[in-house]
Coordinates of C-alpha atoms (C1' of nucleotides) in Angstrom, one line a residue:
Chain A
M1 CA -106.6 -26.5 -83.6
A2 CA -107.6 -22.9 -84.5
R3 CA -111.1 -22.3 -83.2
K4 CA -113.6 -21.6 -85.8
S5 CA -111.4 -19.0 -87.4
A6 CA -113.5 -18.4 -90.4
P7 CA -116.4 -16.3 -88.9
Q8 CA -119.7 -17.7 -90.2
P9 CA -121.8 -15.1 -91.9
T10 CA -123.4 -14.8 -88.5
A11 CA -120.7 -15.4 -86.0
S12 CA -122.4 -14.0 -82.9
T13 CA -120.4 -11.3 -81.3
R14 CA -120.2 -13.4 -78.2
D15 CA -118.4 -16.1 -80.2
R16 CA -116.0 -13.6 -81.6
I17 CA -115.2 -12.3 -78.2
L18 CA -114.6 -15.8 -76.9
D19 CA -112.2 -16.4 -79.8
A20 CA -110.3 -13.3 -79.1
A21 CA -110.1 -14.2 -75.4
V22 CA -108.8 -17.6 -76.2
L23 CA -106.0 -16.1 -78.2
R24 CA -105.1 -13.5 -75.6
F25 CA -105.2 -16.0 -72.7
A26 CA -103.0 -18.3 -74.7
R27 CA -100.3 -15.7 -75.2
H28 CA -100.4 -13.8 -71.9
S29 CA -101.0 -14.5 -68.3
Y30 CA -104.4 -14.1 -66.6
E31 CA -103.4 -10.7 -65.1
E32 CA -101.8 -9.5 -68.3
T33 CA -104.9 -10.2 -70.3
K34 CA -107.1 -7.2 -70.0
L35 CA -110.8 -7.2 -70.9
R36 CA -110.2 -3.9 -72.7
D37 CA -107.8 -5.5 -75.1
I38 CA -110.1 -8.3 -75.9
A39 CA -112.9 -5.8 -76.5
S40 CA -110.8 -3.8 -78.8
D41 CA -109.7 -6.9 -80.7
V42 CA -113.3 -7.5 -81.6
G43 CA -114.2 -3.9 -81.8
V44 CA -116.8 -3.7 -79.1
D45 CA -117.0 -1.9 -75.7
V46 CA -115.4 -3.4 -72.6
A47 CA -118.7 -3.3 -70.8
Y48 CA -120.2 -5.6 -73.4
V49 CA -117.4 -8.2 -73.0
H50 CA -118.1 -8.1 -69.3
R51 CA -121.8 -8.3 -69.6
C52 CA -121.6 -11.3 -72.0
F53 CA -119.6 -13.5 -69.7
G54 CA -120.5 -12.2 -66.3
S55 CA -116.9 -11.7 -65.1
K56 CA -113.3 -12.1 -66.2
Q57 CA -113.1 -15.4 -64.4
H58 CA -116.1 -16.8 -66.2
L59 CA -114.6 -15.7 -69.5
F60 CA -111.4 -17.4 -68.6
A61 CA -113.2 -20.6 -67.7
E62 CA -115.0 -20.6 -71.0
A63 CA -111.8 -19.9 -72.9
L64 CA -110.1 -22.7 -71.1
T65 CA -112.8 -25.3 -72.0
A66 CA -113.1 -24.0 -75.5
T67 CA -109.5 -24.7 -76.2
T68 CA -108.5 -28.2 -76.0
Q69 CA -110.2 -31.4 -76.8
F70 CA -107.2 -33.1 -75.5
D71 CA -108.9 -36.4 -76.1
R72 CA -108.9 -35.8 -79.8
I73 CA -105.1 -35.8 -79.7
L74 CA -105.1 -38.9 -77.7
A75 CA -107.6 -40.6 -80.0
S76 CA -105.4 -40.0 -83.0
A77 CA -102.4 -41.2 -81.1
G78 CA -102.9 -44.8 -81.7
D79 CA -100.7 -46.8 -79.4
D80 CA -97.8 -44.3 -79.5
L81 CA -99.1 -42.1 -76.8
A82 CA -95.7 -40.9 -75.8
G83 CA -94.7 -40.0 -79.3
A84 CA -97.9 -38.1 -79.9
L85 CA -97.6 -36.1 -76.8
A86 CA -94.0 -35.3 -77.4
R87 CA -94.7 -34.2 -80.9
K88 CA -97.5 -32.0 -79.7
I89 CA -95.1 -30.2 -77.3
V90 CA -92.3 -29.7 -79.6
T91 CA -94.0 -29.0 -82.9
R92 CA -95.1 -25.5 -82.6
N93 CA -92.3 -23.1 -83.4
A94 CA -93.3 -23.5 -87.0
A95 CA -96.7 -21.9 -86.6
A96 CA -95.4 -19.6 -83.9
N97 CA -97.4 -16.5 -84.6
A98 CA -100.3 -18.1 -86.2
N99 CA -103.7 -17.9 -84.6
E100 CA -103.3 -21.4 -83.3
V101 CA -103.9 -22.4 -79.8
E102 CA -102.3 -25.6 -78.5
P103 CA -104.0 -27.6 -75.7
L104 CA -101.8 -26.5 -72.8
D105 CA -101.1 -22.9 -74.0
I106 CA -103.7 -21.2 -71.8
V107 CA -102.8 -23.3 -68.7
I108 CA -99.1 -22.7 -68.8
R109 CA -99.7 -18.9 -69.2
S110 CA -101.7 -18.6 -66.0
L111 CA -100.3 -21.5 -63.9
C112 CA -99.6 -19.2 -61.0
S113 CA -102.6 -16.8 -61.0
A114 CA -104.5 -17.5 -57.8
E115 CA -107.6 -16.2 -59.4
A116 CA -107.3 -18.7 -62.3
T117 CA -106.1 -21.7 -60.2
D118 CA -109.4 -23.1 -59.2
V119 CA -110.8 -23.0 -62.6
M120 CA -107.7 -24.7 -64.0
R121 CA -107.4 -27.5 -61.5
K122 CA -110.8 -28.8 -62.3
F123 CA -110.1 -28.4 -66.0
M124 CA -106.8 -30.2 -65.8
L125 CA -108.3 -33.2 -64.0
R126 CA -111.3 -33.4 -66.2
D127 CA -109.9 -32.6 -69.6
V128 CA -106.3 -33.6 -69.6
I129 CA -105.2 -35.9 -66.8
G130 CA -108.5 -37.8 -67.1
P131 CA -108.2 -38.6 -70.8
I132 CA -104.5 -39.5 -70.4
S133 CA -105.2 -41.8 -67.5
R134 CA -108.0 -43.4 -69.3
K135 CA -105.6 -44.1 -72.1
L136 CA -103.3 -45.9 -69.7
D137 CA -104.2 -49.5 -68.8
D138 CA -105.2 -49.5 -65.2
S139 CA -106.3 -46.7 -63.0
A140 CA -103.0 -44.9 -63.3
T141 CA -104.3 -41.4 -62.5
R142 CA -101.1 -40.6 -60.6
R143 CA -98.9 -41.5 -63.5
A144 CA -101.1 -39.5 -65.8
A145 CA -100.8 -36.5 -63.4
L146 CA -97.1 -36.9 -63.4
I147 CA -96.9 -37.0 -67.2
T148 CA -99.1 -33.9 -67.4
A149 CA -97.0 -32.0 -64.9
F150 CA -94.0 -33.0 -67.0
L151 CA -95.6 -31.7 -70.2
A152 CA -96.6 -28.5 -68.5
G153 CA -93.2 -28.0 -67.1
V154 CA -91.5 -28.4 -70.4
S155 CA -94.0 -26.3 -72.2
T156 CA -93.6 -23.5 -69.7
F157 CA -89.8 -23.6 -70.0
R158 CA -90.0 -23.6 -73.7
N159 CA -92.7 -21.0 -74.4
V160 CA -93.0 -18.8 -71.3
L161 CA -89.5 -18.8 -69.8
R162 CA -88.0 -19.4 -73.2
V163 CA -85.1 -21.5 -72.0
E164 CA -82.9 -21.9 -75.1
E165 CA -81.8 -25.4 -74.3
L166 CA -85.4 -26.7 -74.7
R167 CA -86.1 -24.8 -77.8
Q168 CA -83.7 -26.0 -80.4
A169 CA -85.0 -29.1 -82.0
K170 CA -81.8 -30.1 -83.8
G171 CA -82.5 -33.4 -85.4
G172 CA -85.6 -34.1 -83.3
E173 CA -83.3 -35.0 -80.5
L174 CA -85.3 -33.1 -78.0
E175 CA -88.6 -34.6 -79.1
K176 CA -87.1 -38.0 -78.9
M177 CA -85.9 -37.4 -75.3
I178 CA -89.3 -36.2 -74.3
A179 CA -91.1 -39.0 -75.9
K180 CA -88.8 -41.5 -74.2
A181 CA -89.3 -39.8 -70.9
I182 CA -93.0 -40.1 -71.2
K183 CA -92.8 -43.6 -72.4
W184 CA -90.8 -44.4 -69.4
M185 CA -93.3 -42.8 -67.1
I186 CA -96.1 -44.8 -68.7
G187 CA -94.1 -48.0 -68.3
E188 CA -93.2 -47.3 -64.7
D189 CA -94.3 -50.2 -62.6
T190 CA -92.2 -49.7 -59.5
T191 CA -90.0 -52.5 -60.8
A192 CA -87.9 -51.4 -63.8
E193 CA -84.5 -49.8 -63.2
T194 CA -82.6 -47.9 -65.8
G195 CA -80.6 -45.0 -64.6
L196 CA -77.0 -44.6 -63.7
S197 CA -76.7 -44.6 -59.9
A198 CA -78.4 -47.0 -57.5
T199 CA -80.8 -45.7 -55.0
Chain B
M1 CA -83.3 -23.2 -45.8
A2 CA -84.9 -20.4 -43.8
R3 CA -83.0 -17.2 -44.5
K4 CA -81.3 -15.8 -41.4
S5 CA -84.5 -16.1 -39.5
A6 CA -83.0 -15.2 -36.1
P7 CA -82.6 -11.5 -36.5
Q8 CA -79.3 -10.3 -35.3
P9 CA -79.4 -7.6 -32.6
T10 CA -78.9 -5.4 -35.6
A11 CA -80.7 -7.0 -38.5
S12 CA -80.8 -4.1 -40.8
T13 CA -84.3 -3.2 -41.8
R14 CA -83.3 -3.8 -45.4
D15 CA -82.5 -7.4 -44.6
R16 CA -85.8 -7.8 -42.8
I17 CA -87.6 -6.4 -45.8
L18 CA -85.8 -8.9 -48.0
D19 CA -86.7 -11.8 -45.8
A20 CA -90.4 -10.8 -45.8
A21 CA -90.2 -10.4 -49.6
V22 CA -88.7 -13.9 -50.0
L23 CA -91.5 -15.3 -48.0
R24 CA -94.2 -13.4 -49.9
F25 CA -92.8 -14.2 -53.3
A26 CA -92.5 -17.9 -52.3
R27 CA -96.2 -18.1 -51.5
H28 CA -97.8 -15.8 -54.0
S29 CA -97.3 -14.8 -57.6
Y30 CA -95.4 -11.7 -58.6
E31 CA -98.6 -9.8 -59.2
E32 CA -100.3 -10.9 -56.1
T33 CA -97.3 -9.9 -54.0
K34 CA -97.8 -6.3 -53.1
L35 CA -95.1 -4.0 -51.8
R36 CA -97.6 -2.7 -49.2
D37 CA -98.0 -6.2 -47.8
I38 CA -94.2 -6.7 -47.5
A39 CA -93.9 -3.3 -45.9
S40 CA -96.6 -4.0 -43.3
D41 CA -95.0 -7.4 -42.6
V42 CA -91.9 -5.6 -41.5
G43 CA -93.7 -2.6 -40.0
V44 CA -92.4 0.1 -42.3
D45 CA -93.8 2.3 -44.9
V46 CA -94.2 1.2 -48.5
A47 CA -92.2 4.1 -49.7
Y48 CA -89.2 2.8 -47.8
V49 CA -89.5 -0.7 -49.3
H50 CA -89.4 0.9 -52.7
R51 CA -86.6 3.2 -51.8
C52 CA -84.5 0.4 -50.5
F53 CA -84.6 -1.7 -53.6
G54 CA -85.3 0.7 -56.4
S55 CA -88.2 -1.1 -57.8
K56 CA -90.4 -4.1 -57.4
Q57 CA -88.5 -6.0 -60.1
H58 CA -85.2 -5.4 -58.3
L59 CA -86.6 -6.6 -55.1
F60 CA -87.9 -9.7 -56.8
A61 CA -84.5 -10.3 -58.3
E62 CA -82.8 -10.1 -55.0
A63 CA -85.4 -12.3 -53.3
L64 CA -84.8 -14.8 -56.1
T65 CA -81.1 -15.0 -55.7
A66 CA -81.3 -14.9 -51.9
T67 CA -83.3 -18.1 -51.9
T68 CA -81.7 -21.0 -53.2
Q69 CA -78.1 -22.2 -53.2
F70 CA -79.3 -25.1 -55.3
D71 CA -75.7 -26.3 -55.5
R72 CA -75.7 -26.9 -51.8
I73 CA -78.4 -29.5 -52.3
L74 CA -76.5 -31.0 -55.1
A75 CA -73.3 -31.1 -53.1
S76 CA -74.9 -33.1 -50.3
A77 CA -76.5 -35.4 -52.8
G78 CA -73.6 -37.7 -53.2
D79 CA -74.1 -39.9 -56.2
D80 CA -77.9 -40.2 -55.7
L81 CA -78.8 -37.0 -57.5
A82 CA -82.2 -38.3 -58.6
G83 CA -83.1 -39.3 -55.1
A84 CA -82.0 -36.0 -53.6
L85 CA -84.0 -34.0 -56.0
A86 CA -87.1 -36.2 -55.6
R87 CA -86.9 -35.9 -51.9
K88 CA -86.5 -32.1 -52.1
I89 CA -89.7 -31.9 -54.2
V90 CA -91.9 -34.2 -52.1
T91 CA -90.6 -33.5 -48.6
R92 CA -92.4 -30.4 -47.8
N93 CA -95.9 -31.0 -46.6
A94 CA -94.4 -31.5 -43.2
A95 CA -93.1 -27.9 -42.8
A96 CA -96.0 -26.6 -44.9
N97 CA -96.7 -23.3 -43.1
A98 CA -93.3 -22.9 -41.6
N99 CA -91.2 -20.0 -42.7
E100 CA -89.2 -22.1 -44.9
V101 CA -88.6 -21.4 -48.5
E102 CA -87.6 -24.2 -50.8
P103 CA -85.4 -23.7 -53.9
L104 CA -88.0 -23.6 -56.6
D105 CA -90.8 -22.0 -54.6
I106 CA -90.4 -18.5 -55.9
V107 CA -89.9 -19.6 -59.4
I108 CA -93.0 -21.7 -59.7
R109 CA -95.1 -19.0 -58.2
S110 CA -94.3 -16.5 -60.8
L111 CA -93.5 -18.7 -63.8
C112 CA -95.9 -16.8 -66.0
S113 CA -95.5 -13.2 -65.0
A114 CA -94.0 -11.5 -68.0
E115 CA -92.4 -8.9 -65.7
A116 CA -90.6 -11.6 -63.7
T117 CA -89.7 -13.8 -66.7
D118 CA -86.5 -12.2 -67.7
V119 CA -85.1 -12.1 -64.2
M120 CA -86.0 -15.8 -63.7
R121 CA -84.7 -17.2 -67.0
K122 CA -81.2 -15.9 -66.1
F123 CA -81.5 -17.2 -62.6
M124 CA -82.7 -20.6 -63.7
L125 CA -79.8 -21.1 -66.0
R126 CA -77.2 -19.8 -63.7
D127 CA -78.4 -21.2 -60.4
V128 CA -80.3 -24.4 -61.2
I129 CA -79.8 -25.8 -64.6
G130 CA -76.1 -24.9 -64.5
P131 CA -75.3 -26.7 -61.2
I132 CA -77.4 -29.8 -62.2
S133 CA -75.7 -30.0 -65.6
R134 CA -72.3 -29.6 -64.0
K135 CA -73.2 -32.6 -61.8
L136 CA -74.0 -34.7 -64.9
D137 CA -71.0 -36.2 -66.7
D138 CA -70.7 -34.5 -70.0
S139 CA -72.1 -31.1 -71.2
A140 CA -75.6 -32.3 -70.8
T141 CA -77.2 -28.9 -70.4
R142 CA -80.3 -30.0 -72.3
R143 CA -80.9 -33.0 -70.0
A144 CA -80.4 -30.7 -67.0
A145 CA -82.9 -28.3 -68.4
L146 CA -85.4 -31.1 -69.1
I147 CA -85.0 -32.3 -65.5
T148 CA -85.5 -28.9 -64.1
A149 CA -88.6 -28.4 -66.2
F150 CA -89.9 -31.6 -64.9
L151 CA -89.2 -30.5 -61.3
A152 CA -90.8 -27.2 -61.9
G153 CA -93.8 -28.8 -63.5
V154 CA -94.3 -31.3 -60.7
S155 CA -93.8 -28.6 -58.0
T156 CA -96.3 -26.4 -59.7
F157 CA -98.9 -29.1 -59.9
R158 CA -98.3 -29.9 -56.3
N159 CA -98.1 -26.6 -54.6
V160 CA -99.7 -24.1 -56.9
L161 CA -102.4 -26.0 -58.7
R162 CA -102.7 -28.4 -55.8
V163 CA -103.5 -31.5 -57.8
E164 CA -104.4 -34.1 -55.3
E165 CA -102.9 -37.0 -57.2
L166 CA -99.4 -35.5 -56.8
R167 CA -99.8 -34.6 -53.1
Q168 CA -100.4 -37.9 -51.3
A169 CA -97.1 -39.5 -50.5
K170 CA -98.5 -42.8 -49.5
G171 CA -95.6 -45.1 -48.8
G172 CA -93.2 -42.8 -50.6
E173 CA -94.6 -44.2 -53.8
L174 CA -94.7 -40.8 -55.5
E175 CA -91.2 -39.9 -54.4
K176 CA -90.0 -43.1 -55.8
M177 CA -91.7 -42.5 -59.1
I178 CA -90.2 -39.0 -59.4
A179 CA -86.7 -40.3 -58.4
K180 CA -86.9 -42.9 -61.1
A181 CA -88.1 -40.6 -63.7
I182 CA -85.2 -38.2 -63.0
K183 CA -82.8 -41.1 -62.8
W184 CA -84.0 -42.2 -66.2
M185 CA -83.5 -38.7 -67.7
I186 CA -80.0 -38.6 -66.3
G187 CA -79.3 -42.0 -67.9
E188 CA -80.8 -41.0 -71.2
D189 CA -78.4 -41.7 -74.0
T190 CA -80.6 -42.0 -77.0
T191 CA -80.2 -45.7 -76.8
A192 CA -82.1 -47.2 -73.9
E193 CA -85.6 -48.3 -74.5
T194 CA -88.0 -49.1 -71.6
G195 CA -91.6 -48.1 -72.3
L196 CA -94.5 -50.1 -73.5
S197 CA -95.1 -49.3 -77.2
A198 CA -92.4 -49.0 -79.9
T199 CA -91.9 -45.6 -81.5
Chain C
dC1 C1' -73.9 23.6 -31.0
dC2 C1' -74.2 22.8 -35.7
dA3 C1' -73.7 20.4 -40.4
dG4 C1' -74.8 16.4 -42.7
dG5 C1' -76.0 12.1 -43.8
dT6 C1' -78.9 8.0 -42.6
dA7 C1' -83.3 5.9 -41.6
dG8 C1' -87.7 6.5 -42.1
dT9 C1' -92.7 8.7 -42.7
dC10 C1' -96.6 10.9 -45.1
dA11 C1' -99.5 12.3 -48.6
dA12 C1' -100.5 12.2 -53.0
dC13 C1' -100.1 11.1 -57.9
dA14 C1' -101.2 8.6 -61.9
dA15 C1' -102.5 4.9 -64.2
dC16 C1' -104.9 1.0 -64.6
dG17 C1' -108.7 -2.4 -64.8
dG18 C1' -112.9 -4.7 -63.5
dT19 C1' -117.4 -3.5 -62.7
dT20 C1' -121.9 -1.0 -62.9
dG21 C1' -126.0 1.6 -64.3
dA22 C1' -128.2 4.4 -67.4
dT23 C1' -129.0 5.0 -72.1
dA24 C1' -129.3 4.3 -77.3
dT25 C1' -130.4 1.5 -81.5
dA26 C1' -132.8 -1.8 -84.1
dG27 C1' -135.5 -5.6 -85.2
dA28 C1' -139.6 -8.4 -84.1
dT29 C1' -144.2 -8.8 -82.4
dC30 C1' -148.8 -7.4 -81.8
Chain D
dG1 C1' -147.5 2.8 -84.8
dA2 C1' -146.4 1.1 -80.0
dT3 C1' -144.0 -1.9 -77.2
dC4 C1' -140.6 -5.2 -75.9
dT5 C1' -136.3 -7.5 -76.1
dA6 C1' -131.6 -8.3 -77.6
dT7 C1' -127.6 -5.9 -78.7
dA8 C1' -124.5 -2.7 -77.7
dT9 C1' -122.5 2.0 -76.0
dC10 C1' -120.9 5.6 -72.8
dA11 C1' -119.3 7.5 -68.8
dA12 C1' -118.1 7.0 -64.6
dC13 C1' -116.9 4.6 -60.2
dC14 C1' -113.9 2.5 -57.1
dG15 C1' -110.4 0.1 -55.4
dT16 C1' -105.7 -1.0 -56.1
dT17 C1' -100.7 -0.4 -56.6
dG18 C1' -96.1 1.1 -58.0
dT19 C1' -93.9 5.2 -57.7
dT20 C1' -92.4 10.0 -56.3
dG21 C1' -91.1 14.1 -53.7
dA22 C1' -91.2 16.6 -49.6
dC23 C1' -90.6 16.4 -45.0
dT24 C1' -89.2 14.6 -40.1
dA25 C1' -86.2 12.2 -36.5
dC26 C1' -82.0 10.9 -35.2
dC27 C1' -77.3 10.0 -34.7
dT28 C1' -72.5 11.2 -35.7
dG29 C1' -68.4 13.9 -36.3
dG30 C1' -66.3 18.4 -36.0

DNA sequence: CCAGGTAGTCAACAACGGTTGATATAGATC
DNA sequence: GATCTATATCAACCGTTGTTGACTACCTGG
């Protein structure tokens, strides 16, 4: 998942800037991420960062698309889509400070930045909700969107808000819950009934 | 849900500032919300806004607590907790531009602002996850947290990201899905199995 | 009438952060 | 060697925004 971390003999400066940007945007919100920081990560001048990508927004957009390949996860998921997604969400504390960037990291960091919103909505539909919905049988885009929202919500509570209750993975209990929730959403056919109280 | 919108003959300016702040924070992110805007909403000077609340962060904190009374919703929910929550999430387009502020509005707008995070985590635990978990039978704090994360995720996708697939409420289908998902999470006992594929 | 606190204004600071234009350096091409 | 382009730097601009301190207006109690 780490993007081209071993710089080729000739890793163009532009690429190195992009790498640094990905990392920054994955750990801080859009506003918190300053071009000057990215620049000094790479060891170049701010002006060059700007010039290379045209604007902060453009850089953000490129960083966003560069991150994920969500479909790769889905491809390797086999028929246990729910399990794969759940694992992807929970497995992470291990490589906490590594230079790894998980699919939704950038999204959840900037969910509320108006300046980043437009870029992200398109991205989410094309690169996340799309693939998931394709994985589901029929044209279940809404279910895919719901699942994605669930994933984003949980990720945010875990990694941004850092709500303790969603961080301890004692005995994989949490992961199991998430997996089952997703599985349930996948299987939702406006027929099944499982909960406690009747509507 | 609108906070004391009919200003008493003597609605102290401080209160009016707080009201304006609530509204701003519920519609824009922490960074986007400028003290100067709030000030001009009320018709006072920025300096006074600052002086009244000590700092932007303090103002945010007060706005946050002033908003919700989540437990009120839960109290009126009867035994259909899932239904009540789902309705709360989806019912909203109607009074879109009204001066109404829904429970999670402020939270989902600033989910990723580092400066707002600490304030919010405490708030979420005390005023949202807490009440929900109390409503559940046993000490199911984790399930409550999961449900809350789900609610936040869906709300964000609806109102901040504005993902179309989660906005159309044709025939209440979406609301039903959400209700069932929550109901399922409530009923989760690491036993039930409902989805398509086996783990 | 005066002291004193409350409610509020005004101007300015200080720091930040994206953006810009003019300039330097170096390698390739002719 | 002269020129041209890609790569990069430097300094400065310009708007924004939270914050501060000094100052004004007003009402109240003595």
